[in-house]
Amino acid sequence: MATRVGVVGYLGYGGAELVGILERHPAVERMLLEDRADVADPPRPRGHKGHQRIQGMAEAIRRERLSLVFLATHHDVSMQLAPQFLDAGARVVDLSAAFRLRTPERYSRWYGGDQHTHPGLLASAVYGLPEFNREAVRTATLLANPGCYPTAVNLALRPLVEAGVIDRSAGVVCDAKSGVSGAGRKPTLKTSFCEVTGNFSAYSILDHRHVPEVLLTSGLEEAEFSFTAHLLPVERGILETIYFRLNPGYDAASLVNIYEQRYRNEPFIRLYDPGQMPDLHAVAHTNYCDIGVRVDAATRRAVVVAAIDNLVKGAAGQAVQNMNLMLGLPETEGLL
Amino acid sequence: MATRVGVVGYLGYGGAELVGILERHPAVERMLLEDRADVADPPRPRGHKGHQRIQGMAEAIRRERLSLVFLATHHDVSMQLAPQFLDAGARVVDLSAAFRLRTPERYSRWYGGDQHTHPGLLASAVYGLPEFNREAVRTATLLANPGCYPTAVNLALRPLVEAGVIDRSAGVVCDAKSGVSGAGRKPTLKTSFCEVTGNFSAYSILDHRHVPEVLLTSGLEEAEFSFTAHLLPVERGILETIYFRLNPGYDAASLVNIYEQRYRNEPFIRLYDPGQMPDLHAVAHTNYCDIGVRVDAATRRAVVVAAIDNLVKGAAGQAVQNMNLMLGLPETEGLL
Amino acid sequence: MATRVGVVGYLGYGGAELVGILERHPAVERMLLEDRADVADPPRPRGHKGHQRIQGMAEAIRRERLSLVFLATHHDVSMQLAPQFLDAGARVVDLSAAFRLRTPERYSRWYGGDQHTHPGLLASAVYGLPEFNREAVRTATLLANPGCYPTAVNLALRPLVEAGVIDRSAGVVCDAKSGVSGAGRKPTLKTSFCEVTGNFSAYSILDHRHVPEVLLTSGLEEAEFSFTAHLLPVERGILETIYFRLNPGYDAASLVNIYEQRYRNEPFIRLYDPGQMPDLHAVAHTNYCDIGVRVDAATRRAVVVAAIDNLVKGAAGQAVQNMNLMLGLPETEGLL
Amino acid sequence: MATRVGVVGYLGYGGAELVGILERHPAVERMLLEDRADVADPPRPRGHKGHQRIQGMAEAIRRERLSLVFLATHHDVSMQLAPQFLDAGARVVDLSAAFRLRTPERYSRWYGGDQHTHPGLLASAVYGLPEFNREAVRTATLLANPGCYPTAVNLALRPLVEAGVIDRSAGVVCDAKSGVSGAGRKPTLKTSFCEVTGNFSAYSILDHRHVPEVLLTSGLEEAEFSFTAHLLPVERGILETIYFRLNPGYDAASLVNIYEQRYRNEPFIRLYDPGQMPDLHAVAHTNYCDIGVRVDAATRRAVVVAAIDNLVKGAAGQAVQNMNLMLGLPETEGLL
């Protein structure tokens, strides 16, 4: 099946990763790319067959009959463009947070008090975490691609919450660490080399915008969930260390067993034997989410470590996974 | 006051940091250095006034009347050398774990089942966290310099445990991240550049050897305390993110207030206003422990971030702070 | 065409890169892997379909009719194994320096005075720089895969030497910088994280073992060629800055034109317009050699910058490029 | 002697390094700091005794009788402020390039065609490389602090040029590599973490603005000197690898001997024995320039490696060295 797609915001880190995956995707026949006029393409070797950079994606959707457009743009921009592209006849995969939360109130609370301009779309958008929402993804017209942090923590926590093994009265802690590409390509002092190298810092402690996505998917309450983000001096990768107390009667094997039952047929989830843990190198440049567990059964303390590449399973890879489902392609096409 | 000191293990990262501090220390008149014969000095510019490298520190203590010797050696070596140096008439500051735990049983449990060969010294050694043990440090003959991870977490937690603000029933989580120098100078695959750069990993989850030091000083029980160490791709620095639930009635200002009362006169503890947090750059190459707090009072969730330089306040700097106290010098001499 | 291959030394950095490329290679049906018994496989997720690790490659060649075996081993080991594997009926691609120099005298001079044990093979081995030796590669039974540094500098220099544009009386300088993976996976102090991060150093100044490969291929004399290697704090990549004086009458366009004529049909050489230069990111994880030029025509000073990924075009990728030629496969198979 | 100084541009990397050195300088009694109103101070721990930030340095010079003001500003800003501060009665140490070149024509050529607005000051300014201009520095009213790259290359080359050991007909190559702090604190895409980490690139090939400083001090002609700058993925440090051909009759010992004669009494120049070379770690956070040599006497090829910390000997440290001379203080005060 030959597919024509568009990408808006293709010069950001998420957008560039997406273009790289789509270039190698056997079903993508043609790709139209758009970005802000003041953002230049990087230098290229002579004779490089550049992608077709266009202006005016809505019109291009009609003219070229694009079946699907990716938005790798700021949530403000996505909120404005998605309705136009849907009107033009394309399905939309939005990598921003514009349509991830289900109500305008929630959006307004977590995104700085801004009013959501399309609450109707907010209600109809599908949250694209395929491992928990695969059927809805297949038929989505507007797909909200999950945030990078929530992808890992939800994949790690939801099977355990569903199985009822967590003693929720003691709370759940997610200590999350991300590479710098998660902050985007726009130069800032915080992401400049001299500030980041040799450094490590915590940010958005207890109030990160990704928290509501975790609550919506995992089923935890806000008071039960403590989340801190940290900036790692690496380009890519997220590692989350998740702490909780087990209900009586469980051990490490119980957790591995729950994950295995739940993820038996999932192509992008990999488990580790107790005692072994994933690290960032294990998942870099892949669409995998790797999960390891450690339990001290006597004291019921448990730790789960989940790792993803924030640009792949945390953004562009998952977006293509969702595209595959939406277009009836094999879910792993272009991703292994 | 002119002091003559010895350093055994001066070519490791902790030992080299110590030599650097002692070279600038106004009270240190002479320094004798020893290391294993098969470890070479690094290249030096021509005309470099090398330190005096010797063999046989015990004899040198007698010959040169050294008042104090630092052990920057593996705990097995320290356990063997400390009694010899005490016999020779020197006071000893040991940077290893050989004399940090108070009973041979505890040592044996956490250090691989090894028997402690000098349980008497174990009982009489002074644990050198000056902020909580200053008077005992002054008169110590054998001083056990704290581990790097416990230094930060104990300074962050003990005032709060003492003040009774933590709801201990929900447990305390310490998610700790350290630079690579904490693993020592001996080349290993785990600490080689290609394995560490662009990477991040968890290790010693729930069973790190530093845990008993935290329990002994903070007053927490093992079942209440979940600790995970992580390896950061930086040379130096430790940042610990500590999570707990507050008892009712406290907020961020309560925590700042407790710290201020407790640390009012402490020269090496620095607090941050709520909303601001230390990072590794803030403490690199200093003997400070920086502490920041964040509280969501409505849900009683609290996060404390503590940062130190693992080679300074976590090792060599604190050792010199202890030396200053032991020798009756100003506590901050050579450290500001 | 279904091919069965072997890899000895698959746990080193070059060997692991090779296995990764061969796994994705459509013509490779089966892969047998060997390494020293005391080198362990890295941790893997559960259910990982491990490669078949064997012991005794020579026997396996006979048993499984392997058509080609890669040696990603130290040159001493390669010198010993290559004859055995050739005897067993396999063609051999050796990534070490064992068979790169044409005479035993030259080998002995540059490799520490060691005698070459198979001078006959030394004479018959084919130096596998396809851009200059493609026909010989096709029929090689023992292929000597070029060193990483020489690959880039020879690709940059030889067309210019052949065209006679360089004023050789003034000498040619190649200032080369490499990522740490070029030093291999064996832990050493020089390649440990704390020694490399934040650092940069020169080594093997004027006497690097790769120099004779450059002289043999480029046609330069030793007295005309000054080469210094440097260690970059990055995992992978080589960038070489090459300085020379032009003969009268040439400018930047002349150089670009010479390269274009020579490399018109080369799939793995990319040129940059004057004023633009490649960097390590441009070639990371690719088999490309990127080349940029800068000339000050008035003073006849010229600078050429060449960049490769030392593990790909500088080792494993070029080895697969050579395999493709030897087996009659498309030269770019598995490499784009 | 108690000195009052001002620093304009104290929030840039060079300015911040300068403030750090001046804080520890025993002769500096008081420091007034100024920067652009839209640049904020970094977060500080509670109770931090901030420096006195002022607006209007010219007035402060008169009011507080500052004896000396440092300009750590862009050359356009320095060109405007220096005359005002001289008028107000202060001596000025300018870390920018505004007054380094001796003629307005040269300034205009290398700094983008801009006209120099104070050619008179250009002629009277003293170029502050103390090792070659110490007496003039002592009495300077306007001191032009050298650029980072020229400091290292001039210290390495000038003694050799003076001694006549270089065969200038073959040209001299300086391949220079710098840490990112040399590019300043203003966020740009080129200096953002994700673009720099794992990367390495050449820039300003043959036309770097620092070249005329090298020509003026070393005595080389432009046609004889090829210079390329490179961006290293480190925070601080410059290493320059310098290639040339020796005139007949010299060897490595000749070069060491020339340096030793010339630099016998220089406190900030350190030489290495032949076979040993400085690296960035050797000079980080110091005011030293380290120099090593390697010669192949048979072919007369020579390589000199020079290393400095670009923020110290390449900027702030050298500025304080110059201040010490200007104020009649010991030259090394505050710098060892």
JSON list of N, CA, C and O in Angstrom, two decimals, chain A residues 169 175 177 194 197 199-200 205 207 222 225-226 228 230 241 243 245 279-281 294 301, chain B residues 169 175 177 194 197 199-200 205 222 225-226 228 230 241 243 245 279-281 294 301:
[
{"chain": "A", "resi": 169, "resn": "SER", "atom": "N", "xyz": [-2.17, 2.96, 49.34]},
{"chain": "A", "resi": 169, "resn": "SER", "atom": "CA", "xyz": [-2.20, 3.86, 50.50]},
{"chain": "A", "resi": 169, "resn": "SER", "atom": "C", "xyz": [-0.83, 4.47, 50.79]},
{"chain": "A", "resi": 169, "resn": "SER", "atom": "O", "xyz": [-0.74, 5.54, 51.41]},
{"chain": "A", "resi": 175, "resn": "ASP", "atom": "N", "xyz": [10.45, 8.63, 39.72]},
{"chain": "A", "resi": 175, "resn": "ASP", "atom": "CA", "xyz": [11.59, 9.53, 39.56]},
{"chain": "A", "resi": 175, "resn": "ASP", "atom": "C", "xyz": [12.08, 9.37, 38.13]},
{"chain": "A", "resi": 175, "resn": "ASP", "atom": "O", "xyz": [12.66, 8.35, 37.75]},
{"chain": "A", "resi": 177, "resn": "LYS", "atom": "N", "xyz": [14.03, 10.60, 34.49]},
{"chain": "A", "resi": 177, "resn": "LYS", "atom": "CA", "xyz": [15.21, 11.29, 33.98]},
{"chain": "A", "resi": 177, "resn": "LYS", "atom": "C", "xyz": [15.16, 11.26, 32.46]},
{"chain": "A", "resi": 177, "resn": "LYS", "atom": "O", "xyz": [14.99, 10.20, 31.88]},
{"chain": "A", "resi": 194, "resn": "CYS", "atom": "N", "xyz": [27.15, 24.18, 27.75]},
{"chain": "A", "resi": 194, "resn": "CYS", "atom": "CA", "xyz": [27.93, 24.45, 28.98]},
{"chain": "A", "resi": 194, "resn": "CYS", "atom": "C", "xyz": [27.08, 24.35, 30.24]},
{"chain": "A", "resi": 194, "resn": "CYS", "atom": "O", "xyz": [27.61, 24.11, 31.32]},
{"chain": "A", "resi": 197, "resn": "THR", "atom": "N", "xyz": [26.39, 19.97, 30.34]},
{"chain": "A", "resi": 197, "resn": "THR", "atom": "CA", "xyz": [27.47, 18.98, 30.48]},
{"chain": "A", "resi": 197, "resn": "THR", "atom": "C", "xyz": [28.02, 19.02, 31.90]},
{"chain": "A", "resi": 197, "resn": "THR", "atom": "O", "xyz": [28.18, 20.09, 32.48]},
{"chain": "A", "resi": 199, "resn": "ASN", "atom": "N", "xyz": [26.46, 18.30, 34.42]},
{"chain": "A", "resi": 199, "resn": "ASN", "atom": "CA", "xyz": [25.41, 18.75, 35.33]},
{"chain": "A", "resi": 199, "resn": "ASN", "atom": "C", "xyz": [24.26, 17.75, 35.37]},
{"chain": "A", "resi": 199, "resn": "ASN", "atom": "O", "xyz": [24.20, 16.81, 34.55]},
{"chain": "A", "resi": 200, "resn": "PHE", "atom": "N", "xyz": [23.36, 17.94, 36.31]},
{"chain": "A", "resi": 200, "resn": "PHE", "atom": "CA", "xyz": [22.16, 17.12, 36.45]},
{"chain": "A", "resi": 200, "resn": "PHE", "atom": "C", "xyz": [21.24, 17.91, 37.35]},
{"chain": "A", "resi": 200, "resn": "PHE", "atom": "O", "xyz": [21.68, 18.45, 38.36]},
{"chain": "A", "resi": 205, "resn": "ILE", "atom": "N", "xyz": [8.93, 19.61, 39.72]},
{"chain": "A", "resi": 205, "resn": "ILE", "atom": "CA", "xyz": [8.72, 18.67, 40.82]},
{"chain": "A", "resi": 205, "resn": "ILE", "atom": "C", "xyz": [7.27, 18.72, 41.28]},
{"chain": "A", "resi": 205, "resn": "ILE", "atom": "O", "xyz": [6.77, 19.78, 41.67]},
{"chain": "A", "resi": 207, "resn": "ASP", "atom": "N", "xyz": [4.63, 18.93, 39.71]},
{"chain": "A", "resi": 207, "resn": "ASP", "atom": "CA", "xyz": [3.64, 19.64, 38.91]},
{"chain": "A", "resi": 207, "resn": "ASP", "atom": "C", "xyz": [3.95, 19.57, 37.41]},
{"chain": "A", "resi": 207, "resn": "ASP", "atom": "O", "xyz": [3.65, 20.51, 36.66]},
{"chain": "A", "resi": 222, "resn": "GLU", "atom": "N", "xyz": [-4.21, 11.66, 41.89]},
{"chain": "A", "resi": 222, "resn": "GLU", "atom": "CA", "xyz": [-3.10, 12.60, 41.98]},
{"chain": "A", "resi": 222, "resn": "GLU", "atom": "C", "xyz": [-2.38, 12.53, 43.33]},
{"chain": "A", "resi": 222, "resn": "GLU", "atom": "O", "xyz": [-1.15, 12.58, 43.40]},
{"chain": "A", "resi": 225, "resn": "PHE", "atom": "N", "xyz": [0.40, 9.88, 43.62]},
{"chain": "A", "resi": 225, "resn": "PHE", "atom": "CA", "xyz": [1.45, 9.80, 42.61]},
{"chain": "A", "resi": 225, "resn": "PHE", "atom": "C", "xyz": [2.40, 10.99, 42.70]},
{"chain": "A", "resi": 225, "resn": "PHE", "atom": "O", "xyz": [1.99, 12.13, 42.46]},
{"chain": "A", "resi": 226, "resn": "SER", "atom": "N", "xyz": [3.65, 10.73, 43.02]},
{"chain": "A", "resi": 226, "resn": "SER", "atom": "CA", "xyz": [4.66, 11.79, 43.10]},
{"chain": "A", "resi": 226, "resn": "SER", "atom": "C", "xyz": [5.63, 11.64, 41.93]},
{"chain": "A", "resi": 226, "resn": "SER", "atom": "O", "xyz": [6.26, 10.60, 41.77]},
{"chain": "A", "resi": 228, "resn": "THR", "atom": "N", "xyz": [8.78, 13.48, 39.63]},
{"chain": "A", "resi": 228, "resn": "THR", "atom": "CA", "xyz": [9.80, 14.51, 39.42]},
{"chain": "A", "resi": 228, "resn": "THR", "atom": "C", "xyz": [10.54, 14.22, 38.14]},
{"chain": "A", "resi": 228, "resn": "THR", "atom": "O", "xyz": [10.97, 13.09, 37.90]},
{"chain": "A", "resi": 230, "resn": "HIS", "atom": "N", "xyz": [13.88, 15.02, 35.65]},
{"chain": "A", "resi": 230, "resn": "HIS", "atom": "CA", "xyz": [15.27, 15.45, 35.76]},
{"chain": "A", "resi": 230, "resn": "HIS", "atom": "C", "xyz": [15.87, 15.54, 34.36]},
{"chain": "A", "resi": 230, "resn": "HIS", "atom": "O", "xyz": [15.49, 14.79, 33.47]},
{"chain": "A", "resi": 241, "resn": "THR", "atom": "N", "xyz": [12.52, 5.44, 37.44]},
{"chain": "A", "resi": 241, "resn": "THR", "atom": "CA", "xyz": [12.64, 4.52, 38.56]},
{"chain": "A", "resi": 241, "resn": "THR", "atom": "C", "xyz": [11.39, 4.70, 39.41]},
{"chain": "A", "resi": 241, "resn": "THR", "atom": "O", "xyz": [11.14, 5.79, 39.92]},
{"chain": "A", "resi": 243, "resn": "TYR", "atom": "N", "xyz": [8.80, 3.56, 42.46]},
{"chain": "A", "resi": 243, "resn": "TYR", "atom": "CA", "xyz": [8.83, 2.94, 43.79]},
{"chain": "A", "resi": 243, "resn": "TYR", "atom": "C", "xyz": [7.40, 2.79, 44.31]},
{"chain": "A", "resi": 243, "resn": "TYR", "atom": "O", "xyz": [6.60, 3.73, 44.23]},
{"chain": "A", "resi": 245, "resn": "ARG", "atom": "N", "xyz": [4.86, 0.19, 47.38]},
{"chain": "A", "resi": 245, "resn": "ARG", "atom": "CA", "xyz": [4.79, -0.90, 48.33]},
{"chain": "A", "resi": 245, "resn": "ARG", "atom": "C", "xyz": [3.82, -1.94, 47.78]},
{"chain": "A", "resi": 245, "resn": "ARG", "atom": "O", "xyz": [2.75, -1.57, 47.27]},
{"chain": "A", "resi": 279, "resn": "ASP", "atom": "N", "xyz": [19.04, -0.13, 30.61]},
{"chain": "A", "resi": 279, "resn": "ASP", "atom": "CA", "xyz": [19.63, 1.21, 30.70]},
{"chain": "A", "resi": 279, "resn": "ASP", "atom": "C", "xyz": [19.32, 1.94, 29.40]},
{"chain": "A", "resi": 279, "resn": "ASP", "atom": "O", "xyz": [18.63, 1.40, 28.52]},
{"chain": "A", "resi": 280, "resn": "LEU", "atom": "N", "xyz": [19.80, 3.17, 29.27]},
{"chain": "A", "resi": 280, "resn": "LEU", "atom": "CA", "xyz": [19.44, 3.94, 28.07]},
{"chain": "A", "resi": 280, "resn": "LEU", "atom": "C", "xyz": [20.01, 3.34, 26.80]},
{"chain": "A", "resi": 280, "resn": "LEU", "atom": "O", "xyz": [19.37, 3.39, 25.75]},
{"chain": "A", "resi": 281, "resn": "HIS", "atom": "N", "xyz": [21.23, 2.80, 26.88]},
{"chain": "A", "resi": 281, "resn": "HIS", "atom": "CA", "xyz": [21.81, 2.21, 25.67]},
{"chain": "A", "resi": 281, "resn": "HIS", "atom": "C", "xyz": [20.96, 1.07, 25.12]},
{"chain": "A", "resi": 281, "resn": "HIS", "atom": "O", "xyz": [20.94, 0.83, 23.91]},
{"chain": "A", "resi": 294, "resn": "ARG", "atom": "N", "xyz": [12.56, -5.15, 40.77]},
{"chain": "A", "resi": 294, "resn": "ARG", "atom": "CA", "xyz": [13.35, -5.55, 41.94]},
{"chain": "A", "resi": 294, "resn": "ARG", "atom": "C", "xyz": [12.43, -5.44, 43.14]},
{"chain": "A", "resi": 294, "resn": "ARG", "atom": "O", "xyz": [11.81, -4.39, 43.37]},
{"chain": "A", "resi": 301, "resn": "ARG", "atom": "N", "xyz": [8.83, -3.78, 49.70]},
{"chain": "A", "resi": 301, "resn": "ARG", "atom": "CA", "xyz": [9.28, -2.66, 48.88]},
{"chain": "A", "resi": 301, "resn": "ARG", "atom": "C", "xyz": [9.55, -3.15, 47.46]},
{"chain": "A", "resi": 301, "resn": "ARG", "atom": "O", "xyz": [10.18, -4.20, 47.26]},
{"chain": "B", "resi": 169, "resn": "SER", "atom": "N", "xyz": [4.86, 5.94, 58.02]},
{"chain": "B", "resi": 169, "resn": "SER", "atom": "CA", "xyz": [4.08, 4.75, 57.61]},
{"chain": "B", "resi": 169, "resn": "SER", "atom": "C", "xyz": [4.05, 4.59, 56.09]},
{"chain": "B", "resi": 169, "resn": "SER", "atom": "O", "xyz": [3.84, 3.50, 55.58]},
{"chain": "B", "resi": 175, "resn": "ASP", "atom": "N", "xyz": [16.03, 8.49, 45.69]},
{"chain": "B", "resi": 175, "resn": "ASP", "atom": "CA", "xyz": [16.51, 8.15, 44.36]},
{"chain": "B", "resi": 175, "resn": "ASP", "atom": "C", "xyz": [17.82, 8.93, 44.15]},
{"chain": "B", "resi": 175, "resn": "ASP", "atom": "O", "xyz": [17.80, 10.15, 43.99]},
{"chain": "B", "resi": 177, "resn": "LYS", "atom": "N", "xyz": [21.68, 9.70, 42.42]},
{"chain": "B", "resi": 177, "resn": "LYS", "atom": "CA", "xyz": [22.42, 9.66, 41.17]},
{"chain": "B", "resi": 177, "resn": "LYS", "atom": "C", "xyz": [23.83, 10.17, 41.43]},
{"chain": "B", "resi": 177, "resn": "LYS", "atom": "O", "xyz": [23.99, 11.25, 41.99]},
{"chain": "B", "resi": 194, "resn": "CYS", "atom": "N", "xyz": [32.92, 4.53, 26.67]},
{"chain": "B", "resi": 194, "resn": "CYS", "atom": "CA", "xyz": [31.88, 4.17, 25.69]},
{"chain": "B", "resi": 194, "resn": "CYS", "atom": "C", "xyz": [30.65, 3.55, 26.34]},
{"chain": "B", "resi": 194, "resn": "CYS", "atom": "O", "xyz": [29.56, 3.60, 25.77]},
{"chain": "B", "resi": 197, "resn": "THR", "atom": "N", "xyz": [29.01, 7.14, 28.39]},
{"chain": "B", "resi": 197, "resn": "THR", "atom": "CA", "xyz": [28.55, 8.33, 27.68]},
{"chain": "B", "resi": 197, "resn": "THR", "atom": "C", "xyz": [27.23, 8.04, 26.96]},
{"chain": "B", "resi": 197, "resn": "THR", "atom": "O", "xyz": [27.05, 6.96, 26.39]},
{"chain": "B", "resi": 199, "resn": "ASN", "atom": "N", "xyz": [24.60, 7.31, 28.31]},
{"chain": "B", "resi": 199, "resn": "ASN", "atom": "CA", "xyz": [23.89, 6.25, 29.02]},
{"chain": "B", "resi": 199, "resn": "ASN", "atom": "C", "xyz": [23.48, 6.72, 30.42]},
{"chain": "B", "resi": 199, "resn": "ASN", "atom": "O", "xyz": [23.91, 7.77, 30.89]},
{"chain": "B", "resi": 200, "resn": "PHE", "atom": "N", "xyz": [22.67, 5.92, 31.06]},
{"chain": "B", "resi": 200, "resn": "PHE", "atom": "CA", "xyz": [22.23, 6.17, 32.43]},
{"chain": "B", "resi": 200, "resn": "PHE", "atom": "C", "xyz": [21.64, 4.87, 32.92]},
{"chain": "B", "resi": 200, "resn": "PHE", "atom": "O", "xyz": [20.90, 4.21, 32.20]},
{"chain": "B", "resi": 205, "resn": "ILE", "atom": "N", "xyz": [19.86, -1.69, 43.57]},
{"chain": "B", "resi": 205, "resn": "ILE", "atom": "CA", "xyz": [18.51, -1.29, 43.93]},
{"chain": "B", "resi": 205, "resn": "ILE", "atom": "C", "xyz": [18.07, -1.99, 45.22]},
{"chain": "B", "resi": 205, "resn": "ILE", "atom": "O", "xyz": [18.07, -3.21, 45.29]},
{"chain": "B", "resi": 222, "resn": "GLU", "atom": "N", "xyz": [14.86, -0.02, 58.13]},
{"chain": "B", "resi": 222, "resn": "GLU", "atom": "CA", "xyz": [15.13, -0.49, 56.77]},
{"chain": "B", "resi": 222, "resn": "GLU", "atom": "C", "xyz": [13.85, -0.62, 55.94]},
{"chain": "B", "resi": 222, "resn": "GLU", "atom": "O", "xyz": [13.82, -0.24, 54.77]},
{"chain": "B", "resi": 225, "resn": "PHE", "atom": "N", "xyz": [12.68, 2.60, 54.18]},
{"chain": "B", "resi": 225, "resn": "PHE", "atom": "CA", "xyz": [13.62, 3.37, 53.36]},
{"chain": "B", "resi": 225, "resn": "PHE", "atom": "C", "xyz": [13.97, 2.62, 52.08]},
{"chain": "B", "resi": 225, "resn": "PHE", "atom": "O", "xyz": [14.58, 1.56, 52.11]},
{"chain": "B", "resi": 226, "resn": "SER", "atom": "N", "xyz": [13.58, 3.18, 50.94]},
{"chain": "B", "resi": 226, "resn": "SER", "atom": "CA", "xyz": [13.90, 2.58, 49.64]},
{"chain": "B", "resi": 226, "resn": "SER", "atom": "C", "xyz": [14.95, 3.43, 48.94]},
{"chain": "B", "resi": 226, "resn": "SER", "atom": "O", "xyz": [14.74, 4.62, 48.71]},
{"chain": "B", "resi": 228, "resn": "THR", "atom": "N", "xyz": [17.79, 3.67, 45.70]},
{"chain": "B", "resi": 228, "resn": "THR", "atom": "CA", "xyz": [18.37, 3.18, 44.44]},
{"chain": "B", "resi": 228, "resn": "THR", "atom": "C", "xyz": [19.48, 4.12, 44.01]},
{"chain": "B", "resi": 228, "resn": "THR", "atom": "O", "xyz": [19.31, 5.34, 44.01]},
{"chain": "B", "resi": 230, "resn": "HIS", "atom": "N", "xyz": [22.14, 5.37, 40.98]},
{"chain": "B", "resi": 230, "resn": "HIS", "atom": "CA", "xyz": [22.21, 5.45, 39.52]},
{"chain": "B", "resi": 230, "resn": "HIS", "atom": "C", "xyz": [23.55, 6.03, 39.11]},
{"chain": "B", "resi": 230, "resn": "HIS", "atom": "O", "xyz": [24.12, 6.85, 39.83]},
{"chain": "B", "resi": 241, "resn": "THR", "atom": "N", "xyz": [17.08, 12.75, 45.10]},
{"chain": "B", "resi": 241, "resn": "THR", "atom": "CA", "xyz": [15.71, 13.24, 45.13]},
{"chain": "B", "resi": 241, "resn": "THR", "atom": "C", "xyz": [14.97, 12.36, 46.13]},
{"chain": "B", "resi": 241, "resn": "THR", "atom": "O", "xyz": [14.87, 11.16, 45.94]},
{"chain": "B", "resi": 243, "resn": "TYR", "atom": "N", "xyz": [11.67, 11.48, 48.53]},
{"chain": "B", "resi": 243, "resn": "TYR", "atom": "CA", "xyz": [10.21, 11.60, 48.52]},
{"chain": "B", "resi": 243, "resn": "TYR", "atom": "C", "xyz": [9.64, 11.05, 49.82]},
{"chain": "B", "resi": 243, "resn": "TYR", "atom": "O", "xyz": [10.05, 9.98, 50.28]},
{"chain": "B", "resi": 245, "resn": "ARG", "atom": "N", "xyz": [5.85, 11.45, 52.63]},
{"chain": "B", "resi": 245, "resn": "ARG", "atom": "CA", "xyz": [4.57, 12.09, 52.92]},
{"chain": "B", "resi": 245, "resn": "ARG", "atom": "C", "xyz": [4.72, 12.83, 54.23]},
{"chain": "B", "resi": 245, "resn": "ARG", "atom": "O", "xyz": [5.29, 12.30, 55.19]},
{"chain": "B", "resi": 279, "resn": "ASP", "atom": "N", "xyz": [21.62, 22.14, 41.72]},
{"chain": "B", "resi": 279, "resn": "ASP", "atom": "CA", "xyz": [22.00, 21.13, 40.72]},
{"chain": "B", "resi": 279, "resn": "ASP", "atom": "C", "xyz": [23.48, 20.79, 40.94]},
{"chain": "B", "resi": 279, "resn": "ASP", "atom": "O", "xyz": [24.11, 21.31, 41.88]},
{"chain": "B", "resi": 280, "resn": "LEU", "atom": "N", "xyz": [24.04, 19.94, 40.11]},
{"chain": "B", "resi": 280, "resn": "LEU", "atom": "CA", "xyz": [25.41, 19.51, 40.36]},
{"chain": "B", "resi": 280, "resn": "LEU", "atom": "C", "xyz": [26.42, 20.65, 40.19]},
{"chain": "B", "resi": 280, "resn": "LEU", "atom": "O", "xyz": [27.41, 20.73, 40.91]},
{"chain": "B", "resi": 281, "resn": "HIS", "atom": "N", "xyz": [26.16, 21.53, 39.23]},
{"chain": "B", "resi": 281, "resn": "HIS", "atom": "CA", "xyz": [27.09, 22.64, 39.03]},
{"chain": "B", "resi": 281, "resn": "HIS", "atom": "C", "xyz": [27.20, 23.53, 40.27]},
{"chain": "B", "resi": 281, "resn": "HIS", "atom": "O", "xyz": [28.24, 24.12, 40.53]},
{"chain": "B", "resi": 294, "resn": "ARG", "atom": "N", "xyz": [10.26, 20.99, 48.04]},
{"chain": "B", "resi": 294, "resn": "ARG", "atom": "CA", "xyz": [9.03, 21.24, 47.28]},
{"chain": "B", "resi": 294, "resn": "ARG", "atom": "C", "xyz": [7.92, 20.42, 47.95]},
{"chain": "B", "resi": 294, "resn": "ARG", "atom": "O", "xyz": [8.09, 19.22, 48.16]},
{"chain": "B", "resi": 301, "resn": "ARG", "atom": "N", "xyz": [2.30, 15.58, 49.90]},
{"chain": "B", "resi": 301, "resn": "ARG", "atom": "CA", "xyz": [3.47, 15.02, 49.22]},
{"chain": "B", "resi": 301, "resn": "ARG", "atom": "C", "xyz": [4.64, 16.00, 49.32]},
{"chain": "B", "resi": 301, "resn": "ARG", "atom": "O", "xyz": [4.46, 17.20, 49.09]}
]
